Tab-separated table of C-alpha atoms (C1' of nucleotides) in Angstrom:
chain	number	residue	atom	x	y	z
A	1	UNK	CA	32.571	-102.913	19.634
A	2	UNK	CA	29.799	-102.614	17.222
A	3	UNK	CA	27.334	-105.638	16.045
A	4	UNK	CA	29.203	-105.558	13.050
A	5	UNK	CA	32.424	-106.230	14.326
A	6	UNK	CA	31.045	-109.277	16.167
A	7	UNK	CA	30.808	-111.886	13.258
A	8	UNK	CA	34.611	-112.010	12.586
A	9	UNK	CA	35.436	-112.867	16.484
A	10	UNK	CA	32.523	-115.320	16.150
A	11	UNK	CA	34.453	-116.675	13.049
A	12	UNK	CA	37.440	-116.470	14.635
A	13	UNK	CA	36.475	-118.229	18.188
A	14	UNK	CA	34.537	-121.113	16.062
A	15	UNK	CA	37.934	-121.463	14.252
A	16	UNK	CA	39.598	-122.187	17.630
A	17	UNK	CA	36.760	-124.176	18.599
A	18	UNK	CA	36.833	-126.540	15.650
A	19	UNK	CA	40.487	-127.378	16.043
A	20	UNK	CA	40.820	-127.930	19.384
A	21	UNK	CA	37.200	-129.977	19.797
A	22	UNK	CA	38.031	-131.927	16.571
A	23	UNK	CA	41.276	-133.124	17.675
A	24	UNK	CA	40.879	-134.042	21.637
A	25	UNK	CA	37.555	-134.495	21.930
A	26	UNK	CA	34.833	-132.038	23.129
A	27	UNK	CA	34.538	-132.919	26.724
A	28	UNK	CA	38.396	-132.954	26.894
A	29	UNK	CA	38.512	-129.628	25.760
A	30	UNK	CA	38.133	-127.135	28.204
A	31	UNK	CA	36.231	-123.233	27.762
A	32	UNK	CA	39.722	-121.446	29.417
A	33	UNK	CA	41.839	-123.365	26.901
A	34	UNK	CA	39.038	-122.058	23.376
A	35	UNK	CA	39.298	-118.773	24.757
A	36	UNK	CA	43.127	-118.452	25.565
A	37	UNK	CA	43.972	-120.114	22.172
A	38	UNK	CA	41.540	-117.725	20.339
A	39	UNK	CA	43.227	-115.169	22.032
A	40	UNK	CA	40.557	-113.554	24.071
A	41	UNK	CA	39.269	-113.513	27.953
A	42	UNK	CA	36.935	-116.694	28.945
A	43	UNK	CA	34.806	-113.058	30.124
A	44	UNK	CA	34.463	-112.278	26.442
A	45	UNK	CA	33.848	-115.576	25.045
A	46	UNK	CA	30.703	-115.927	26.922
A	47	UNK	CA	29.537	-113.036	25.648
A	48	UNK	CA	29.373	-114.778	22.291
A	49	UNK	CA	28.127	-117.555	23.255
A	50	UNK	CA	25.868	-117.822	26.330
A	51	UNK	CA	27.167	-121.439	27.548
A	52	UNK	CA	29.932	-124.588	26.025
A	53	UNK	CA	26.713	-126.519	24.844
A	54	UNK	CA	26.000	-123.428	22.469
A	55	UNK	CA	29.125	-123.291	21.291
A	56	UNK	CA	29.176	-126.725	20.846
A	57	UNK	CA	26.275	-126.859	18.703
A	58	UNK	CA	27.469	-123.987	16.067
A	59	UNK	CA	30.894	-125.725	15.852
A	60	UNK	CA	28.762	-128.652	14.938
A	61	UNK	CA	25.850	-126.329	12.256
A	62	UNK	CA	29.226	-125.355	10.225
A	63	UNK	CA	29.453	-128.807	8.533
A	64	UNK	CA	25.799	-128.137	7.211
A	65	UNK	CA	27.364	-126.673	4.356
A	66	UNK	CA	26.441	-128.034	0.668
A	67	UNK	CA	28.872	-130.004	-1.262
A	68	UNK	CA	30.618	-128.007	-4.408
A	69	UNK	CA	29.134	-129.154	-7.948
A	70	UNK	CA	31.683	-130.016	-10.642
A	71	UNK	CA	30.718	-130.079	-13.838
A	72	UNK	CA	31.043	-133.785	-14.812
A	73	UNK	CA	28.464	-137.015	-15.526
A	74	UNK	CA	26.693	-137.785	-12.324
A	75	UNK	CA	28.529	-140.849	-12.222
A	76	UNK	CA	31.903	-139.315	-12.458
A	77	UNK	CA	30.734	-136.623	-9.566
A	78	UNK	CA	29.731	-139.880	-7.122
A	79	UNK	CA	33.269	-141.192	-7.751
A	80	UNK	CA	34.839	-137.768	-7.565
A	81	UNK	CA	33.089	-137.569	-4.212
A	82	UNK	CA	34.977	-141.181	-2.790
A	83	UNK	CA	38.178	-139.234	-4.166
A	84	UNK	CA	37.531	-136.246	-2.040
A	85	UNK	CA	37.316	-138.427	0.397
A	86	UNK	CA	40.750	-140.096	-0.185
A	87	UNK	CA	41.937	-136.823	-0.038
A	88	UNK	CA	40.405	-135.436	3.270
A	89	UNK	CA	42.100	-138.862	4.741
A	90	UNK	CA	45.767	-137.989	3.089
A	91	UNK	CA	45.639	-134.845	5.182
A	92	UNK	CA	47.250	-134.492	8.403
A	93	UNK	CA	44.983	-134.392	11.077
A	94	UNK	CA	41.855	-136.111	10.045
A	95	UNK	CA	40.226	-137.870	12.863
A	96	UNK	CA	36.839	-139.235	11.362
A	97	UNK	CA	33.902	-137.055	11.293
A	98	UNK	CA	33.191	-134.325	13.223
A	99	UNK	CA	28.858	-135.040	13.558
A	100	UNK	CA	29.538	-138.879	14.246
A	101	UNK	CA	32.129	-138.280	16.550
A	102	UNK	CA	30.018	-135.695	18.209
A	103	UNK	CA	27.428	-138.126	18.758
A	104	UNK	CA	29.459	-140.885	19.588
A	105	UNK	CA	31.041	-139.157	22.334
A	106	UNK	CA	28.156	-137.181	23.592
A	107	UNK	CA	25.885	-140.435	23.887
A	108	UNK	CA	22.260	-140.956	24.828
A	109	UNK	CA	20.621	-137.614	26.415
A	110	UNK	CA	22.230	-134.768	23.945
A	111	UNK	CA	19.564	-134.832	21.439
A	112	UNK	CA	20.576	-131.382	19.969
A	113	UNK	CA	23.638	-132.892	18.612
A	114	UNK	CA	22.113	-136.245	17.119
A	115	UNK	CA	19.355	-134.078	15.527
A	116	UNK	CA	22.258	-131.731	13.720
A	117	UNK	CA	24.585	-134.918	12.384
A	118	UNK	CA	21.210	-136.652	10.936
A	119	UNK	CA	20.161	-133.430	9.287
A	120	UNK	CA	24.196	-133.704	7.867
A	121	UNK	CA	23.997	-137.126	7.026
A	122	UNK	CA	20.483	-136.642	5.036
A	123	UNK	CA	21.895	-133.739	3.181
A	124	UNK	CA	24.791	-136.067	1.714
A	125	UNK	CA	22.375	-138.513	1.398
A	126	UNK	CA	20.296	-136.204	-0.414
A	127	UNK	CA	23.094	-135.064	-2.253
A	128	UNK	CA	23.647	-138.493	-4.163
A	129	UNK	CA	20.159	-139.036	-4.933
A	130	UNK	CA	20.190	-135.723	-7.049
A	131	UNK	CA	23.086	-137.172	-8.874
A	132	UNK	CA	21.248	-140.095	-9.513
A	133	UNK	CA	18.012	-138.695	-10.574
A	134	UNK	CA	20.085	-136.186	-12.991
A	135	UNK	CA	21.689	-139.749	-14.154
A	136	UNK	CA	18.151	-140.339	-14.817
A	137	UNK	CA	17.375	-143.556	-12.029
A	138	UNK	CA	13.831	-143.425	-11.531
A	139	UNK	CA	14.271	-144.972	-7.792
A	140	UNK	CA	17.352	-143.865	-6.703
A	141	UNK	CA	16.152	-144.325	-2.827
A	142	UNK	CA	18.215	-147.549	-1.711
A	143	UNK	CA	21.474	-146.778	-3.916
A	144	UNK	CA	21.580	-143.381	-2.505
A	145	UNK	CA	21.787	-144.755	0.994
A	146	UNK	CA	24.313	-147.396	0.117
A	147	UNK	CA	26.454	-144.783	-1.492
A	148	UNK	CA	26.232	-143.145	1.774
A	149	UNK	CA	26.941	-146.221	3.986
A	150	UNK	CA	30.270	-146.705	1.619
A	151	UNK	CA	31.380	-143.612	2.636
A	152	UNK	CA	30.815	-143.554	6.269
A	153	UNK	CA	32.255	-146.545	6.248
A	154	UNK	CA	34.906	-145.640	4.926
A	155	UNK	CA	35.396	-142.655	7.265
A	156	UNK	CA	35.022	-144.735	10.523
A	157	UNK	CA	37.587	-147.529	9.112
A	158	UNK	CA	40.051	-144.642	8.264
A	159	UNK	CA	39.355	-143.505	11.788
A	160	UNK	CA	40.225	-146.667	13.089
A	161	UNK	CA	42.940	-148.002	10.965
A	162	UNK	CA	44.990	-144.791	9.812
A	163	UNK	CA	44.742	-146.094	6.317
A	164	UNK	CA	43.739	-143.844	3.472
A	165	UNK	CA	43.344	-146.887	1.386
A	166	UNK	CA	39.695	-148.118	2.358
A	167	UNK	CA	38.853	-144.600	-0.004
A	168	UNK	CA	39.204	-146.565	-2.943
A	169	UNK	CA	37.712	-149.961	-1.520
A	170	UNK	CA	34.715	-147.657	-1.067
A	171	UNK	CA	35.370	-146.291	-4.531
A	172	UNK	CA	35.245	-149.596	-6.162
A	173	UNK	CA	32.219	-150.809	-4.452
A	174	UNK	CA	30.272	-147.160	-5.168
A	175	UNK	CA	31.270	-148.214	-8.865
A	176	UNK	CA	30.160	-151.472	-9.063
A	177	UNK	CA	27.028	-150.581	-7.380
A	178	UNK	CA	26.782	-148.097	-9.995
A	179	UNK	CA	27.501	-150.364	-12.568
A	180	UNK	CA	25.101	-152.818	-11.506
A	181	UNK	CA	22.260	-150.055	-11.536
A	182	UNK	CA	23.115	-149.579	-15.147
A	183	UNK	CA	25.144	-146.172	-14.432
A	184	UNK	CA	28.773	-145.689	-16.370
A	185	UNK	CA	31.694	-142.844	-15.634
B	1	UNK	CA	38.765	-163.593	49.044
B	2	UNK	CA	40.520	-165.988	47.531
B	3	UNK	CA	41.841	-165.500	43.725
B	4	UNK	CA	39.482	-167.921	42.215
B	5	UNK	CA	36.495	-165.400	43.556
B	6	UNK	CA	38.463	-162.623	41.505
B	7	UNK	CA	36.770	-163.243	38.515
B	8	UNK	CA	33.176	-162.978	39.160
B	9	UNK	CA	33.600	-159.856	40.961
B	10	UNK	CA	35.868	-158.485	37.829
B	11	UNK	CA	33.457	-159.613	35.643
B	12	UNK	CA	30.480	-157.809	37.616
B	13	UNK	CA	32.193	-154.407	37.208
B	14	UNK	CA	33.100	-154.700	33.842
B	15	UNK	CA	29.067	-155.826	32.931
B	16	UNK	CA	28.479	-152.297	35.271
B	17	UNK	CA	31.048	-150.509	33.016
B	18	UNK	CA	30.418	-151.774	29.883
B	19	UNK	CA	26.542	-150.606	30.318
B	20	UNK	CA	27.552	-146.648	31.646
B	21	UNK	CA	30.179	-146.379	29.253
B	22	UNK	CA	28.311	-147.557	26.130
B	23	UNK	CA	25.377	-145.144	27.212
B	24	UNK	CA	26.801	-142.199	28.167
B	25	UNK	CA	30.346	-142.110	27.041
B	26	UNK	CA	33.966	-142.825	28.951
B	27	UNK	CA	34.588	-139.599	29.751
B	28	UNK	CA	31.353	-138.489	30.971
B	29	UNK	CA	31.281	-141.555	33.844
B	30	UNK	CA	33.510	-141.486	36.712
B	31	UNK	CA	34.877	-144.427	38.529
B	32	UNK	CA	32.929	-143.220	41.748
B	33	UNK	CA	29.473	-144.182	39.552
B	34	UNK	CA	31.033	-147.450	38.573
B	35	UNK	CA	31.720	-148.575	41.867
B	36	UNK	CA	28.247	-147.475	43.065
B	37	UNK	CA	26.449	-149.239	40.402
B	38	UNK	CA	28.461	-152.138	40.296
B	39	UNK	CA	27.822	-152.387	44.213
B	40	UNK	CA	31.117	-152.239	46.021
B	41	UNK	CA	33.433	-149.185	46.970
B	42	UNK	CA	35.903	-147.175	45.282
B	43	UNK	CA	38.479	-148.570	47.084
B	44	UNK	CA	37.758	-151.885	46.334
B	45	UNK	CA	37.382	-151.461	42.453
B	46	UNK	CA	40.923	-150.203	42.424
B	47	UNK	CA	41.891	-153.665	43.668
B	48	UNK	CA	41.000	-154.618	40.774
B	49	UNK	CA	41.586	-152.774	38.546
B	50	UNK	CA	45.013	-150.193	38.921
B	51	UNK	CA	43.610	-147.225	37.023
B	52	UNK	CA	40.370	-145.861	34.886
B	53	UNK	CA	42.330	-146.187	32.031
B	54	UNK	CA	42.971	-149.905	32.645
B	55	UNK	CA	39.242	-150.510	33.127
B	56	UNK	CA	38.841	-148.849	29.713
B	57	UNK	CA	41.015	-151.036	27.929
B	58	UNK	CA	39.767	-154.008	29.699
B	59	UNK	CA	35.978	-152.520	28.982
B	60	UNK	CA	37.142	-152.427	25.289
B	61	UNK	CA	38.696	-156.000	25.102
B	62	UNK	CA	35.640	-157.866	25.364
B	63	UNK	CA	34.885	-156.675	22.255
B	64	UNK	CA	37.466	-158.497	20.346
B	65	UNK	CA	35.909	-162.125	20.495
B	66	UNK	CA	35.367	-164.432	17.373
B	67	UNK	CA	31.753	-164.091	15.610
B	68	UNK	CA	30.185	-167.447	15.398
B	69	UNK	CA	29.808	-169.791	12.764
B	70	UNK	CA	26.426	-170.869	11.299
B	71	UNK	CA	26.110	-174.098	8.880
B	72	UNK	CA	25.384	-172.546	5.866
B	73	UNK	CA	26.923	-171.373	2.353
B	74	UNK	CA	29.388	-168.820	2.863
B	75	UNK	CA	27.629	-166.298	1.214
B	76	UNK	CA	24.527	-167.032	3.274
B	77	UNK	CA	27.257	-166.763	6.238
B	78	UNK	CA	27.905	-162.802	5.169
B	79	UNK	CA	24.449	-162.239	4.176
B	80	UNK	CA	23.267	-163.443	7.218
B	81	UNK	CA	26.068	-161.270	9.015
B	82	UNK	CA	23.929	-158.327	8.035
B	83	UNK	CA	20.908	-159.418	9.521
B	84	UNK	CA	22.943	-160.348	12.748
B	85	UNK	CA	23.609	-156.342	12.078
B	86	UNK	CA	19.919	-155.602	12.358
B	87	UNK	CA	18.790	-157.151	15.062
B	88	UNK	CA	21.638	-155.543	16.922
B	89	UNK	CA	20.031	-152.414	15.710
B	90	UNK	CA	16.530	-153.155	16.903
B	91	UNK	CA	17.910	-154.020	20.817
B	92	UNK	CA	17.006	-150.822	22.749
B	93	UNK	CA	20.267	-148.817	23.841
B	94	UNK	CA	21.966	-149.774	20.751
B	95	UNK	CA	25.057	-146.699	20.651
B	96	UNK	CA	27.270	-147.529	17.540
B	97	UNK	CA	30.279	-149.561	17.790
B	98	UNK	CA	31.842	-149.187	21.704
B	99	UNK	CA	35.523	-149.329	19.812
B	100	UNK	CA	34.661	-146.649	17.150
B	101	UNK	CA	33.123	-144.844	19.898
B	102	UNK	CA	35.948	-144.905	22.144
B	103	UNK	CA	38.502	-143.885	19.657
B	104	UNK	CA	36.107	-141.018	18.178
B	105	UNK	CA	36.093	-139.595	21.762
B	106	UNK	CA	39.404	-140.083	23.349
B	107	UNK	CA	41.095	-138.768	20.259
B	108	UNK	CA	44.816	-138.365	19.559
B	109	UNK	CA	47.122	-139.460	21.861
B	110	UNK	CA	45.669	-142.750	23.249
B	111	UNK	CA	47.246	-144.939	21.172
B	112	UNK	CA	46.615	-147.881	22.927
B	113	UNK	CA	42.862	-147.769	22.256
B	114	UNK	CA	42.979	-146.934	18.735
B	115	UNK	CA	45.237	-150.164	18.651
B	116	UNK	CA	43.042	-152.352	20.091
B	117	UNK	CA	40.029	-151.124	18.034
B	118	UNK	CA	42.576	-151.410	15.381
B	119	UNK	CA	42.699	-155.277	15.751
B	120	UNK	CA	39.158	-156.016	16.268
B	121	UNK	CA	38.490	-154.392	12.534
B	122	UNK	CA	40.947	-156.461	11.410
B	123	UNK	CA	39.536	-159.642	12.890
B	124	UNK	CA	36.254	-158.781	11.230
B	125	UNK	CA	37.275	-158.023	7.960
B	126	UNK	CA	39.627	-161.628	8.409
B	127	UNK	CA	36.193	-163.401	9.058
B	128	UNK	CA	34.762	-161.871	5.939
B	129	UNK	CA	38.043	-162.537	3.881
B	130	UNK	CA	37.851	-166.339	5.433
B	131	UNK	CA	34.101	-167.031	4.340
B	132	UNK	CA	35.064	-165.633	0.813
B	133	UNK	CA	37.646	-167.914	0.286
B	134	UNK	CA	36.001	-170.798	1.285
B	135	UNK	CA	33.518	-170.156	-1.621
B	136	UNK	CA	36.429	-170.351	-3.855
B	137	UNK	CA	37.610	-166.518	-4.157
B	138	UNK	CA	41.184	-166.134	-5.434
B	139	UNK	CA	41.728	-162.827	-3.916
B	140	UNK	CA	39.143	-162.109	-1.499
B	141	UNK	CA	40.849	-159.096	-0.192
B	142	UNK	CA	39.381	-156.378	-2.174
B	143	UNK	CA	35.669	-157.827	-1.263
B	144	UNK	CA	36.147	-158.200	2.306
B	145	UNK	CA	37.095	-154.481	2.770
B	146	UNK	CA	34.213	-153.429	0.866
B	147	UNK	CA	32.283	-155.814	3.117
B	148	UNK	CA	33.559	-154.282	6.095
B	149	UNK	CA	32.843	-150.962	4.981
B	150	UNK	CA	29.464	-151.557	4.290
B	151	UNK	CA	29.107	-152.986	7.986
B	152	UNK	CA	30.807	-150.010	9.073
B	153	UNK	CA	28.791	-147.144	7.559
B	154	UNK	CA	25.301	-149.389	8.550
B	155	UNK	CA	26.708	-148.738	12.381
B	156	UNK	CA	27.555	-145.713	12.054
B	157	UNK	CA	24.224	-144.299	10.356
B	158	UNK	CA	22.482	-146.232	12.165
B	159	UNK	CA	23.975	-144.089	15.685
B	160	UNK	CA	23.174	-141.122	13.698
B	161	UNK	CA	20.006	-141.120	11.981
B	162	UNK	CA	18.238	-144.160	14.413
B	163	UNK	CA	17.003	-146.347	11.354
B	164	UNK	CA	17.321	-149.886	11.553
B	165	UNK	CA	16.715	-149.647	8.136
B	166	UNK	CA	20.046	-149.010	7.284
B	167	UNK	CA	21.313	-152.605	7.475
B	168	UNK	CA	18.678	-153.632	4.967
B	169	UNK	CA	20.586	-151.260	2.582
B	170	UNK	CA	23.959	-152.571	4.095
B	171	UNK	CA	22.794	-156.271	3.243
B	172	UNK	CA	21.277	-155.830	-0.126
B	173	UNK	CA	24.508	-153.957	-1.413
B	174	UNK	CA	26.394	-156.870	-0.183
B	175	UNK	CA	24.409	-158.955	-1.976
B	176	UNK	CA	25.156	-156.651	-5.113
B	177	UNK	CA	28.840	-157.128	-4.422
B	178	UNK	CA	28.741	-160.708	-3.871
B	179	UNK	CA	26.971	-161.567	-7.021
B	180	UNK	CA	29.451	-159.116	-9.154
B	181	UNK	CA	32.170	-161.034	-7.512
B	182	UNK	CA	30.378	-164.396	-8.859
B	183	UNK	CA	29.426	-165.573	-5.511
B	184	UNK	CA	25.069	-166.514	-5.039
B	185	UNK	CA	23.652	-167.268	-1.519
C	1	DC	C1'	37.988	-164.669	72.918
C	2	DT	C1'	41.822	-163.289	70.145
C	3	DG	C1'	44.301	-162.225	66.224
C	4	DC	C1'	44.016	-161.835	61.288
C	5	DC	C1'	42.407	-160.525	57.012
C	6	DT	C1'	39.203	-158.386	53.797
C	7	DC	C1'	36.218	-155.093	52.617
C	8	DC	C1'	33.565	-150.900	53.266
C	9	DA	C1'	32.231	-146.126	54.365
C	10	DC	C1'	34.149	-141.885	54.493
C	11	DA	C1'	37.105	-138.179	54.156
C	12	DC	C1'	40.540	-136.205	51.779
C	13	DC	C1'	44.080	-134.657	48.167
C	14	DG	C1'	45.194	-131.771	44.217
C	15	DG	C1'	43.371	-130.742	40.034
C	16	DT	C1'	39.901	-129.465	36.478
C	17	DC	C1'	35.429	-128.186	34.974
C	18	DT	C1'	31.567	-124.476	33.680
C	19	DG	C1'	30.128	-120.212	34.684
C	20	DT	C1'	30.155	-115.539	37.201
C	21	DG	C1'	31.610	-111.429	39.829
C	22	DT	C1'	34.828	-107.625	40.116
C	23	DA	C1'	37.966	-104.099	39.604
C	24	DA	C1'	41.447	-102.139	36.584
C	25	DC	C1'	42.654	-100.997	32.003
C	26	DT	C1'	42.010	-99.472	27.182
C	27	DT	C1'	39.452	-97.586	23.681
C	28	DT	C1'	36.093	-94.653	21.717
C	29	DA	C1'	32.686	-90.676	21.520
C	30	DG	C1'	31.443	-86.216	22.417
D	1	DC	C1'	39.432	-83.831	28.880
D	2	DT	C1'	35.629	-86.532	30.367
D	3	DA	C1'	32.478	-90.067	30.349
D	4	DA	C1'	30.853	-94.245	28.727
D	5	DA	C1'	31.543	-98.666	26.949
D	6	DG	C1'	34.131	-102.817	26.119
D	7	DT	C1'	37.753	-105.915	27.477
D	8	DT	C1'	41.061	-107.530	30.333
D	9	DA	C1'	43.117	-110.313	34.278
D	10	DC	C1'	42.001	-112.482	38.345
D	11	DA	C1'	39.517	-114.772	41.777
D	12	DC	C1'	35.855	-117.273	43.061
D	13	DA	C1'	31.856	-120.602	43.548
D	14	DG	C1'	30.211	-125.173	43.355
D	15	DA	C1'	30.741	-129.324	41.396
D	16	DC	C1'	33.169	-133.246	39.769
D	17	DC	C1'	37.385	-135.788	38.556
D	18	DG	C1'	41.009	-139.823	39.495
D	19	DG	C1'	43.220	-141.725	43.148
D	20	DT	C1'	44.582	-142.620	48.192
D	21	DG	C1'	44.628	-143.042	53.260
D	22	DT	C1'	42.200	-144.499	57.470
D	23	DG	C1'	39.387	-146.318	60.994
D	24	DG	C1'	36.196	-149.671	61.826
D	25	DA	C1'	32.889	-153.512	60.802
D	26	DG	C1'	32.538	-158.262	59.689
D	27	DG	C1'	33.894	-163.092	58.980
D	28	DC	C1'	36.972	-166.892	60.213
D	29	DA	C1'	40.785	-169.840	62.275
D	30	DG	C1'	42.870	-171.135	66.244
DNA sequence: CTGCCTCCACACCGGTCTGTGTAACTTTAG
DNA sequence: CTAAAGTTACACAGACCGGTGTGGAGGCAG
């Protein structure tokens, strides 16, 4: 098999990966079990990637990924974002975020891992300051980061609780926060 | 030993798993290290308790005790909640929330975890709603999710990107809410 | 001292884990 | 066709897992 060829089974072994780690757990989830489901030999699956921790790790750098731009008022892009949200939690399956999980369940001593979810978490965070700044808030610093905590809130209380409602709690607050910072959908 | 040395000992291993479990993670500590740590044998912790999963739940049900009450204005009360929040923060070891944790790593299919994290959510956002509506709100509900979820996404950010910080963001959007909702500390 | 009861150290069970070694099979290139 | 390369199934190593069984040490009552 050429070099070339190599990026799909990468695609397609991450694919497996991300499933089966997102929904059990990582430690629960064994290497045998990735590379039967992905439909391959454990043999070949290490020759993608050298060790679990590895794989591990790029199943985690996929959620690096920058959030799509819609063309709408900052404002109404911030609340668009809590309604994404509402709609990740309507879909069968979700079970909190993948980088917070990671970290919760790897603990203390895995500092790879912690260092890829706060690189995540400061892109999103970074994310909503742009929208802010474009909304033209000279220091959008502190309601960036509460726009932030609103949502991972609301991600580890759907977690939790199962219900898809706490979106638009989180919605309400992110627009009175707004509000309050002089900012109108 | 009699029954009325039970406790003690009980309460030993729990302290012992409570401190490996919060560090590490549940699935990454076996009952052998428990035992060790907590200073008697394998054998003997299964006296007391029947299974690892029972020690889990048990490890997890300390968790849901009342928060205290402190003399002051009930917005002061939730305001001061938050800086409860970062002191927590500042206390080396500090891992997230051990019930968020747990149900972000054991996943689907362990119900009875997710139910008892389940209920301590509920008791906080209850202590929230309570404090509302003794300053006077008609229908608290609304605010005491939003409070929760504020409380929520300062733990969990605060696992992820290590920044006490975070609950100073946490308390001053409360503050934001609070004041929108007519309530002053 | 004897009998009893509790606890411990230790070994063990079957199972699972990550990671590797190997030999047979299939595919591709010349 | 032949040779090389890639992939497979399979077994294995060494470690750990949750949970149990056992023999013996220690305290205590009579």
């Amino acid at each position: 098999m050429r070099v070339a060829d190599k990026a799909p089974m990468v695609e397609r072994i991450l694919n497996t990966a991300d499933r089966l780690f997102y929904q059990r757990g990582i430690r629960a989830v064994g290497v045998d079990l990735i590379a039967a489901e992905a439909g391959i030999s454990k043999r070949s699956l290490y020759d993608y990637f050298p060790s679990k921790e590895a794989l591990i790790e790029a199943y985690l750098e996929r959620y690096t990924l920058p959030l799509p731009q819609i063309g709408a008022s900052p404002a109404a892009q911030i609340l668009g974002a809590f309604d994404r949200l509402e709609r990740m939690f309507r879909q069968d399956g979700f079970r909190g975020c993948p980088l917070v999980n990671a970290v919760a369940e790897l603990g203390a001593g895995c500092e790879p891992v912690r260092s890829i979810a706060a690189r995540f978490k400061e892109e999103r965070r970074a994310w909503f300051r742009a929208r802010l700044t474009e909304a033209g808030l000279v220091d959008p610093d502190a309601l960036a980061l509460q726009l932030l905590l609103l949502s991972e809130g609301a991600i580890a209380s759907m977690l939790v609780s199962g219900d898809a409602e706490v979106a638009r709690g989180a919605r309400d607050a992110a627009a009175v926060l707004l509000r309050s910072a002089g900012l109108d959908a």
